C-alpha cells in the first residue's frame, strides 16, 4: 500500500472471506498530516454485525471449538509471521491516519504487535485447560477452563493495531472467536491485519472486522450473540458500555481514560529525566491513555524543573508523522484538535503558559498543536483533572512526598504514572503508594508479560500477561462424587 494514493476497499473481512457490505454507507479516512482524504472503506451496518457474529458462533461451535491449545499456538505464530511481513505497510497506515510518529508506529503498532502474538503463542503451547482436583469431601472434581465464547471487541483510534491484538491474542489463545469494531478514524490498518490473518490460515469466522461508529459499537455490545465485551476507549463511552453489560449480565473488560502523575523527586537527575519524560508524558503526541500528563515537581527544585520541561517541549521536533525523525506529529482529527485547543484556552486562564500554546508554523495543513506546558497549575484545575489527550502538560508544585502522593491520588482516574529519582528504591516505595493500575520508575513502558489496566474511572479488568487469559475463559466444575 502506498499512502501517496487513496486506498479504497469495498468489502469487509467476515467468515474468512471478503464480503460485500449490507449498505452503501462509506467512511472517508482523513490523513492527520494533510487534512486530505487518504482512503475510503465501507461503513458497517447492523446486518454486517449480525453476519460477523453468526460467523464467529459457527466457528466456535465447529472445528475451532475443538482445537487444542498447541494447535491454537501454531495459528498465533503463523499470524505473527504474516503481520511481521507487513510491518512497514502497517506502521505507515497507522501513522498517516492518526499522526503517530512513524518511529513509534514501527515500534508499537507492528514490532510490539508481533511480540504480543508470539508471547501468547508461548503461553498457549503449555496451557492446561483441565485440572483434576481432590476435594476435602473425599471425591475429585474436574475444573475446566473453556472459551468464554464470542467476543465483541471495540477499539479507539490512538493505537488501533496493538489495542486490537491485545484482545485478539488472548481470544485466540483460549479458543474464543472475535468480532472487532475499529474506530472510523483508523480503518485502513484492519484490512492489513485481516489480510495477514487470511494468509496465516486463521480459520474462517475466528476473527471478523466490521468498521463503524459508536452506534454500530453499541449494537455489537448489546448483540444477543455476544458472550463477552472487550472495550477500549473513553471513560464516558465505557460507562455506557458497562451499563448495557450490567443489564445483560455480560462479562466486560474496560480500558478507559487516564490523567496520570509523574512524581519527580527532589534528587532527580534532570538529564536522565528528560528523555524518559518525552515518551512517558508526550508519547504519541499526547494521545496515550497512560501518559503522565500531570507533572508533580518538588518546591525545592521547582523553577529548575519547570524550565527543563518547558525546554523539552520547545525542543521537540514537530512535523509530518511520516518523517522518521519527527517527535510530535499532528493530532488525529480536526475535531480532536479543537477539543485539545479548548483545554489550552482554559489553561491560559487557569495557569501560567511556559511553552507552546498555539499551532506550529511551517508544518502543513494537518491537525498540529505545539507541545504545551503550563506551570503553577492547581490540581483542582480543569486542565489537571480532565483527560486532554494531547501534548499538554500541567506542572504542579508539591512540598513533601506526602503531599506528592496525595496530589497524585487526587484524581478520578488511576491508569498509569511514573516516579523519577536517582534512588530507584526510594521511587519504588512511592510507586507502591500511588493508586493506579500501572506505574513506571524512571520510565514507562507497558510490559506485554504483565497485567495492564486501570482502577477507578480508568477501567475494569486487565489486558496483557497471563492474567488476561482468565477474562476470555469460562470456568466449569465437573464433580465426580461417584468416582
Ligand atoms: P471513544 O470512547 O469515543 O471511542 C472508542 C471506541 O468506542 C470507538 O470505536 C467508538 O466508535 C466506540 N464507541 C463509542 N461510544 C460507544 C458506545 N456507547 N458503545 C459502543 N461503542 C462505542 O474514544 P476515542 O476518542 O476513540 O479514544 C480515546 C479514548 O480512549 C481516551 O479516553 C483514551 O484514554 C482511551 N484509551 C484507553 C486505553 C486504555 O488501555 N485504558 C487505551 C487507548 C485509549
Coordinates of C-alpha atoms and ligand atoms in Angstrom, one line a residue:
X1 CA 0.0 0.0 0.0
X2 CA 1.4 3.4 -0.9
X3 CA -0.1 6.2 1.0
X4 CA 0.6 8.6 -1.8
X5 CA -2.6 7.3 -3.4
X6 CA -6.1 7.0 -2.0
X7 CA -6.8 3.5 -0.6
X8 CA -10.2 2.1 -1.4
X9 CA -11.8 -1.0 0.0
X10 CA -15.3 -2.3 -0.9
X11 CA -15.6 -5.3 1.4
X12 CA -15.4 -6.5 5.0
X13 CA -13.5 -9.5 6.2
X14 CA -16.1 -11.8 7.7
X15 CA -16.2 -15.6 7.9
X16 CA -12.7 -15.9 6.3
X17 CA -13.8 -14.1 3.2
X18 CA -14.0 -10.6 1.7
X19 CA -17.7 -9.9 1.6
X20 CA -19.9 -7.1 0.3
X21 CA -21.3 -4.7 2.8
X22 CA -25.1 -4.6 3.6
X23 CA -25.4 -0.8 2.9
X24 CA -23.8 1.9 0.7
X25 CA -22.5 3.9 3.6
X26 CA -18.8 4.8 3.4
X27 CA -16.1 6.0 5.8
X28 CA -13.8 8.7 4.4
X29 CA -10.4 8.4 6.1
X30 CA -8.7 11.8 6.5
X31 CA -4.9 11.9 6.9
X32 CA -3.8 13.7 10.0
X33 CA -0.8 15.3 8.3
X34 CA -2.7 16.9 5.5
X35 CA -6.4 17.1 6.3
X36 CA -7.0 15.3 2.9
X37 CA -8.7 12.0 2.2
X38 CA -6.3 9.1 2.2
X39 CA -8.8 6.3 2.0
X40 CA -12.3 5.2 1.8
X41 CA -13.9 2.0 3.1
X42 CA -17.5 0.7 3.7
X43 CA -19.2 1.6 6.9
X44 CA -20.7 -1.4 8.6
X45 CA -24.4 -1.7 9.3
X46 CA -26.3 -3.9 11.8
X47 CA -26.7 -6.7 9.2
X48 CA -22.9 -6.8 8.8
X49 CA -22.5 -7.2 12.6
X50 CA -25.2 -9.9 12.5
X51 CA -23.3 -11.7 9.8
X52 CA -20.0 -11.4 11.6
X53 CA -21.4 -12.6 15.0
X54 CA -23.1 -15.6 13.2
X55 CA -19.8 -16.5 11.5
X56 CA -18.0 -16.3 14.9
X57 CA -20.6 -18.5 16.5
X58 CA -20.4 -21.1 13.7
X59 CA -16.6 -21.2 14.1
X60 CA -16.9 -21.6 17.8
X61 CA -19.4 -24.4 17.5
X62 CA -17.4 -26.0 14.8
X63 CA -13.8 -27.2 14.3
X64 CA -12.2 -24.1 16.1
X65 CA -14.1 -25.1 19.3
X66 CA -12.3 -28.5 19.1
X67 CA -8.8 -27.2 18.7
X68 CA -6.1 -28.0 21.2
X69 CA -4.1 -25.2 22.8
X70 CA -1.0 -26.4 20.9
X71 CA -2.9 -26.0 17.6
X72 CA -4.0 -22.5 18.5
X73 CA -0.4 -21.6 19.4
X74 CA 0.6 -22.6 15.9
X75 CA -2.1 -20.3 14.5
X76 CA -0.9 -17.4 16.7
X77 CA 2.7 -18.0 15.5
X78 CA 1.7 -18.0 11.8
X79 CA -0.4 -14.9 12.3
X80 CA 2.6 -13.1 13.9
X81 CA 4.8 -14.1 11.0
X82 CA 2.2 -12.8 8.5
X83 CA 1.9 -9.5 10.3
X84 CA 5.7 -9.2 10.6
X85 CA 5.9 -9.3 6.7
X86 CA 3.5 -6.4 6.6
X87 CA 5.2 -4.3 9.3
X88 CA 6.1 -1.5 7.0
X89 CA 2.7 -1.0 5.5
X90 CA 1.0 -1.4 8.8
X91 CA 3.1 1.3 10.6
X92 CA 2.8 3.7 7.7
X93 CA -1.0 3.2 7.5
X94 CA -1.4 4.0 11.2
X95 CA 1.0 7.0 11.1
X96 CA -0.8 8.5 8.1
X97 CA -4.2 8.1 9.7
X98 CA -3.8 9.2 13.2
X99 CA -0.5 11.2 13.2
X100 CA 1.5 8.8 15.3
X101 CA 5.3 9.4 14.7
X102 CA 6.4 6.7 12.3
X103 CA 9.3 5.6 14.6
X104 CA 6.8 4.9 17.3
X105 CA 4.3 3.2 15.0
X106 CA 7.1 0.9 13.8
X107 CA 7.9 0.1 17.4
X108 CA 4.4 -0.3 18.9
X109 CA 2.0 -0.8 16.1
X110 CA 4.0 -3.5 14.3
X111 CA 7.0 -4.8 16.2
X112 CA 5.2 -4.9 19.6
X113 CA 2.1 -6.5 18.0
X114 CA 4.2 -9.4 16.6
X115 CA 5.8 -9.8 20.1
X116 CA 2.4 -10.0 21.8
X117 CA 1.2 -12.7 19.4
X118 CA 4.4 -14.7 19.9
X119 CA 4.1 -14.2 23.7
X120 CA 0.5 -15.6 23.7
X121 CA 1.6 -18.4 21.4
X122 CA 4.1 -19.4 24.1
X123 CA 1.5 -19.2 26.9
X124 CA -0.9 -21.3 24.8
X125 CA 1.6 -24.0 24.0
X126 CA 1.6 -25.1 27.6
X127 CA -1.9 -24.1 28.5
X128 CA -3.6 -26.5 30.9
X129 CA -7.4 -26.3 30.4
X130 CA -8.5 -29.2 32.6
X131 CA -7.3 -30.0 36.1
X132 CA -8.4 -32.9 38.4
X133 CA -8.6 -31.6 42.0
X134 CA -9.1 -33.7 45.1
X135 CA -11.8 -32.3 47.3
X136 CA -11.7 -32.3 51.1
X137 CA -15.1 -34.0 50.8
X138 CA -13.4 -37.2 49.5
X139 CA -14.1 -37.0 45.8
X140 CA -12.5 -35.4 42.8
X141 CA -13.6 -32.5 40.6
X142 CA -12.5 -31.7 37.1
X143 CA -12.0 -28.0 36.7
X144 CA -12.3 -27.0 33.1
X145 CA -11.4 -23.6 31.5
X146 CA -13.3 -23.3 28.3
X147 CA -13.5 -20.3 26.0
X148 CA -16.0 -17.6 27.1
X149 CA -17.4 -17.7 23.6
X150 CA -17.9 -14.9 21.0
X151 CA -16.1 -11.7 22.0
X152 CA -17.2 -8.2 20.8
X153 CA -14.0 -6.1 20.7
X154 CA -14.2 -2.3 20.4
X155 CA -11.1 -0.2 19.9
X156 CA -10.2 3.5 19.6
X157 CA -8.1 5.3 17.1
X158 CA -4.9 6.0 19.1
X159 CA -3.3 2.6 18.9
X160 CA -5.7 0.7 16.5
X161 CA -3.5 -2.3 15.9
X162 CA -1.9 -3.0 19.3
X163 CA -5.2 -2.5 21.1
X164 CA -7.0 -4.9 18.7
X165 CA -4.2 -7.5 19.2
X166 CA -4.4 -7.1 23.0
X167 CA -7.9 -8.6 22.5
X168 CA -7.3 -10.9 19.6
X169 CA -4.3 -12.7 21.1
X170 CA -5.9 -13.9 24.4
X171 CA -9.2 -14.6 22.5
X172 CA -7.4 -17.0 20.1
X173 CA -5.2 -18.4 22.9
X174 CA -8.3 -19.5 24.8
X175 CA -10.3 -20.7 21.8
X176 CA -12.7 -17.8 21.6
X177 CA -13.9 -16.1 18.3
X178 CA -14.0 -12.3 18.0
X179 CA -15.8 -9.6 16.1
X180 CA -13.9 -6.3 16.1
X181 CA -15.3 -2.9 15.5
X182 CA -12.5 -0.4 14.7
X183 CA -12.9 3.3 15.2
X184 CA -13.9 5.1 12.0
X185 CA -10.8 7.3 12.3
X186 CA -8.5 4.3 11.8
X187 CA -9.8 1.7 9.5
X188 CA -7.1 1.1 6.9
X189 CA -4.9 -0.9 9.2
X190 CA -7.5 -3.5 9.9
X191 CA -7.6 -4.5 6.3
X192 CA -3.8 -5.3 6.5
X193 CA -4.3 -7.4 9.7
X194 CA -7.2 -9.2 8.1
X195 CA -5.0 -10.0 5.0
X196 CA -2.4 -11.3 7.4
X197 CA -4.9 -13.5 9.3
X198 CA -6.1 -14.9 6.0
X199 CA -2.6 -15.7 4.8
X200 CA -1.8 -17.3 8.2
X201 CA -4.8 -19.6 7.9
X202 CA -6.7 -18.3 10.9
X203 CA -9.9 -20.4 10.4
X204 CA -12.9 -18.7 8.9
X205 CA -15.1 -16.8 11.4
X206 CA -12.5 -16.8 14.2
X207 CA -11.6 -13.1 13.6
X208 CA -14.0 -10.7 11.8
X209 CA -13.9 -6.9 11.3
X210 CA -16.8 -4.5 10.8
X211 CA -15.7 -0.8 10.9
X212 CA -18.2 1.8 12.0
X213 CA -19.1 4.4 14.6
X214 CA -20.5 4.5 18.1
X215 CA -24.0 3.3 17.1
X216 CA -22.6 0.2 15.5
X217 CA -20.4 -0.3 18.6
X218 CA -23.5 0.0 20.8
X219 CA -25.3 -2.6 18.6
X220 CA -22.3 -5.0 18.9
X221 CA -22.2 -4.6 22.7
X222 CA -25.9 -5.5 23.1
X223 CA -26.0 -8.1 20.4
X224 CA -27.6 -11.4 21.7
X225 CA -24.8 -13.4 20.1
X226 CA -22.0 -11.8 22.1
X227 CA -20.7 -13.6 25.2
X228 CA -18.1 -11.0 26.4
X229 CA -17.3 -7.4 25.5
X230 CA -13.7 -6.1 25.5
X231 CA -13.8 -2.3 25.2
X232 CA -11.0 0.3 25.0
X233 CA -12.0 3.9 24.7
X234 CA -13.1 7.0 26.7
X235 CA -14.5 6.8 30.2
X236 CA -17.8 8.3 29.1
X237 CA -18.3 5.6 26.4
X238 CA -17.0 2.9 28.8
X239 CA -19.7 3.8 31.3
X240 CA -22.4 3.4 28.7
X241 CA -20.9 0.0 27.6
X242 CA -20.8 -1.1 31.3
X243 CA -24.4 -0.1 31.9
X244 CA -25.6 -2.2 29.0
X245 CA -23.4 -5.2 30.0
X246 CA -24.6 -4.8 33.6
X247 CA -28.2 -5.1 32.5
X248 CA -27.4 -8.1 30.3
X249 CA -25.1 -9.7 32.9
X250 CA -22.5 -9.8 30.2
X251 CA -18.8 -10.0 31.1
X252 CA -17.0 -6.9 30.1
X253 CA -13.4 -5.5 30.4
X254 CA -12.9 -1.8 30.1
X255 CA -9.7 0.0 29.3
X256 CA -10.6 3.7 29.7
X257 CA -9.1 7.2 30.1
X258 CA -6.4 8.5 32.4
X259 CA -4.8 11.6 33.9
X260 CA -1.7 10.1 35.5
X261 CA 1.0 11.8 37.5
X262 CA 4.8 12.0 37.1
X263 CA 6.2 12.4 40.6
X264 CA 9.6 14.0 40.3
X265 CA 11.6 13.5 43.5
X266 CA 14.0 16.2 44.8
X267 CA 17.1 14.0 44.0
X268 CA 16.2 13.6 40.3
X269 CA 18.9 13.9 37.6
X270 CA 17.4 16.2 35.1
X271 CA 19.5 14.9 32.2
X272 CA 18.1 11.4 32.9
X273 CA 14.6 12.7 33.4
X274 CA 14.0 14.5 30.1
X275 CA 14.5 11.7 27.5
X276 CA 12.2 9.4 29.6
X277 CA 9.6 12.1 30.1
X278 CA 9.5 12.6 26.4
X279 CA 7.8 9.3 25.9
X280 CA 6.1 9.0 29.3
X281 CA 4.4 12.4 29.0
X282 CA 4.4 13.4 25.3
X283 CA 4.3 9.9 23.7
X284 CA 2.1 9.7 20.5
X285 CA 1.5 13.4 20.6
X286 CA -0.1 13.1 24.0
X287 CA -2.6 10.5 22.7
X288 CA -1.8 7.7 25.1
X289 CA -4.2 6.8 27.9
X290 CA -1.5 6.1 30.4
X291 CA 0.6 9.2 29.9
X292 CA 1.9 11.1 32.9
X293 CA 0.3 14.4 32.0
X294 CA 0.4 15.9 35.5
X295 CA 4.0 16.7 36.4
X296 CA 4.5 16.9 40.2
X297 CA 7.6 19.0 40.9
X298 CA 9.2 19.5 44.4
X299 CA 9.2 23.1 45.7
X300 CA 12.9 22.9 46.4
X301 CA 13.7 22.5 42.7
X302 CA 10.5 23.8 41.2
X303 CA 11.9 26.6 38.9
X304 CA 14.7 24.4 37.5
X305 CA 12.2 21.6 36.7
X306 CA 9.7 23.9 35.1
X307 CA 12.4 25.4 32.9
X308 CA 13.7 22.0 31.9
X309 CA 10.3 20.7 30.9
X310 CA 9.4 23.8 29.0
X311 CA 12.8 23.4 27.3
X312 CA 12.0 19.8 26.5
X313 CA 8.6 20.8 24.9
X314 CA 10.2 23.6 22.9
X315 CA 13.0 21.3 21.6
X316 CA 10.7 18.5 20.3
X317 CA 10.7 18.2 16.6
X318 CA 7.2 18.8 15.3
X319 CA 6.3 17.7 11.8
X320 CA 4.8 15.1 9.5
X321 CA 4.3 11.9 11.3
X322 CA 5.6 10.0 8.3
X323 CA 9.1 11.6 8.7
X324 CA 11.4 9.3 10.6
X325 CA 12.8 12.0 12.9
X326 CA 9.5 13.6 13.9
X327 CA 8.9 13.5 17.6
X328 CA 5.5 15.2 17.7
X329 CA 3.1 14.6 14.8
X330 CA -0.4 16.1 14.3
X331 CA -3.4 15.1 16.4
X332 CA -5.7 12.5 15.0
X333 CA -8.6 14.7 13.7
X334 CA -9.7 18.3 13.4
X335 CA -12.5 17.7 16.0
X336 CA -9.9 16.3 18.4
X337 CA -7.6 19.3 17.8
X338 CA -10.5 21.7 18.5
X339 CA -11.1 19.8 21.8
X340 CA -7.4 20.0 22.8
X341 CA -7.2 23.7 21.9
X342 CA -10.3 24.4 24.1
X343 CA -8.3 22.9 27.0
X344 CA -5.3 25.0 26.1
X345 CA -7.5 28.1 26.2
X346 CA -8.8 27.1 29.7
X347 CA -5.2 26.5 30.8
X348 CA -4.3 30.1 29.8
X349 CA -6.9 31.3 32.3
X350 CA -6.1 28.7 35.0
X351 CA -2.3 28.6 35.0
X352 CA 0.9 30.1 33.6
X353 CA 1.9 29.1 30.0
X354 CA 5.6 28.3 29.8
X355 CA 5.8 26.5 26.4
X356 CA 3.7 26.2 23.2
X357 CA 0.0 27.1 23.4
X358 CA -0.5 27.6 19.7
X359 CA -0.2 26.0 16.3
X360 CA 3.3 25.4 14.9
X361 CA 4.3 27.2 11.7
X362 CA 5.6 25.6 8.5
X363 CA 4.4 22.0 9.1
X364 CA 1.5 21.9 6.7
X365 CA -2.3 21.7 7.0
X366 CA -2.6 18.8 9.4
X367 CA -4.0 18.9 12.9
X368 CA -0.9 20.2 14.6
X369 CA -0.6 21.8 18.0
X370 CA 2.6 22.9 19.7
X371 CA 3.8 20.8 22.7
X372 CA 2.4 22.9 25.5
X373 CA 3.4 23.2 29.2
X374 CA 1.5 25.0 31.9
X375 CA 3.2 25.8 35.3
X376 CA 1.7 26.8 38.6
X377 CA -1.3 24.5 38.0
X378 CA -3.6 23.8 40.9
X379 CA -4.5 20.1 41.0
X380 CA -8.2 21.1 41.1
X381 CA -7.9 23.0 37.8
X382 CA -9.8 21.6 34.8
X383 CA -6.6 21.0 32.9
X384 CA -5.3 18.9 35.9
X385 CA -8.4 16.9 36.4
X386 CA -9.7 16.1 32.9
X387 CA -8.1 14.0 30.2
X388 CA -6.9 16.3 27.4
X389 CA -5.4 13.6 25.2
X390 CA -2.9 15.9 23.5
X391 CA 0.6 17.2 24.1
X392 CA -0.3 19.4 27.0
X393 CA 1.3 19.1 30.4
X394 CA 0.4 20.6 33.8
X395 CA 3.2 21.2 36.3
X396 CA 2.0 21.2 39.9
X397 CA 4.2 22.2 42.9
X398 CA 4.4 19.9 46.0
X399 CA 6.1 20.5 49.4
X400 CA 7.0 16.9 50.5
X401 CA 6.5 13.3 49.5
X402 CA 3.2 13.0 51.5
X403 CA 1.8 15.8 49.5
X404 CA 3.0 14.4 46.2
X405 CA 1.3 11.1 46.8
X406 CA -1.9 12.9 47.9
X407 CA -2.0 15.0 44.8
X408 CA -1.2 12.0 42.6
X409 CA -4.1 10.1 44.1
X410 CA -6.5 13.1 43.9
X411 CA -7.9 12.1 40.5
X412 CA -10.9 10.2 39.3
X413 CA -8.5 8.1 37.2
X414 CA -5.9 5.5 38.1
X415 CA -4.2 4.1 35.0
X416 CA -0.5 4.9 34.6
X417 CA 2.0 7.1 36.3
X418 CA 5.8 7.5 36.9
X419 CA 8.2 8.3 39.7
X420 CA 11.6 9.9 38.9
X421 CA 14.5 9.7 41.3
X422 CA 18.3 9.0 41.4
X423 CA 17.4 6.4 44.0
X424 CA 15.3 3.6 42.5
X425 CA 14.3 2.0 45.9
X426 CA 13.0 5.4 47.1
X427 CA 11.0 5.8 43.9
X428 CA 9.6 2.2 44.2
X429 CA 8.4 3.0 47.7
X430 CA 6.5 6.0 46.4
X431 CA 5.2 3.9 43.4
X432 CA 3.6 1.4 45.8
X433 CA 1.5 4.2 47.4
X434 CA 0.1 5.6 44.2
X435 CA -3.5 4.5 43.4
X436 CA -3.1 3.2 39.9
X437 CA -3.1 0.0 37.8
X438 CA 0.4 0.5 36.4
X439 CA 3.4 2.8 37.2
X440 CA 6.9 3.2 36.0
X441 CA 10.1 4.1 37.8
X442 CA 12.4 6.4 35.8
X443 CA 10.5 5.5 32.6
X444 CA 7.3 3.9 31.5
X445 CA 6.8 1.0 29.1
X446 CA 3.8 -1.3 29.1
X447 CA 5.1 -4.8 29.6
X448 CA 3.4 -7.5 27.5
X449 CA 4.0 -10.1 30.1
X450 CA 2.4 -8.2 33.0
X451 CA -1.2 -7.1 33.5
X452 CA -2.2 -3.7 32.2
X453 CA -5.3 -1.8 33.1
X454 CA -6.8 0.8 35.4
X455 CA -8.6 1.4 38.6
X456 CA -11.3 3.9 39.5
X457 CA -12.6 5.6 36.3
X458 CA -9.8 4.1 34.2
X459 CA -11.4 0.8 33.8
X460 CA -12.2 -2.7 34.9
X461 CA -10.1 -5.8 34.3
X462 CA -6.7 -6.3 32.8
X463 CA -5.2 -7.0 29.4
X464 CA -1.7 -8.5 28.7
X465 CA 0.2 -11.0 30.7
X466 CA -1.1 -14.5 31.6
X467 CA -3.7 -12.7 33.8
X468 CA -5.7 -11.5 30.8
X469 CA -6.5 -15.1 29.8
X470 CA -9.0 -15.5 32.6
X471 CA -11.2 -12.8 31.1
X472 CA -11.6 -15.0 28.0
X473 CA -12.3 -18.2 29.8
X474 CA -15.3 -19.7 31.4
X475 CA -14.8 -22.0 34.4
X476 CA -16.8 -25.2 34.8
X477 CA -16.6 -27.7 37.7
X478 CA -17.4 -31.3 36.9
X479 CA -18.0 -33.1 40.2
X480 CA -17.2 -36.8 40.3
X481 CA -18.7 -37.9 43.6
X482 CA -19.1 -41.4 42.3
X483 CA -15.5 -41.6 41.2
Ligands
LIG1 P1 -14.3 6.8 22.3 O1 -14.8 6.3 23.6 O2 -15.0 7.9 21.7 O3 -14.4 5.6 21.2 C1 -13.7 4.4 21.4 C2 -14.4 3.3 20.5 O4 -15.7 3.0 21.1 C3 -14.7 3.7 19.1 O5 -14.5 2.6 18.3 C4 -16.1 4.2 19.1 O6 -16.8 4.1 17.9 C5 -16.7 3.2 20.2 N1 -17.9 3.7 20.9 C6 -18.1 5.0 21.4 N2 -19.2 5.0 22.1 C7 -19.7 3.8 22.2 C8 -20.8 3.1 22.8 N3 -21.7 3.8 23.5 N4 -21.0 1.8 22.7 C9 -20.1 1.1 22.0 N5 -19.0 1.6 21.3 C10 -18.8 2.9 21.4 O7 -12.7 7.0 22.5 P2 -11.7 7.6 21.4 O8 -11.8 9.1 21.3 O9 -11.8 6.8 20.1 O10 -10.3 7.2 22.1 C11 -9.7 7.9 23.0 C12 -10.0 7.4 24.4 O11 -9.6 6.1 24.6 C13 -9.3 8.2 25.5 O12 -10.1 8.5 26.6 C14 -8.2 7.2 25.9 O13 -7.7 7.4 27.3 C15 -8.9 5.9 25.8 N6 -7.9 4.8 25.7 C16 -7.8 4.0 26.7 C17 -6.8 3.0 26.7 C18 -6.6 2.0 27.8 O14 -6.0 1.0 27.6 N7 -7.0 2.3 29.0 C19 -6.0 2.8 25.5 C20 -6.2 3.7 24.5 C21 -7.2 4.7 24.6

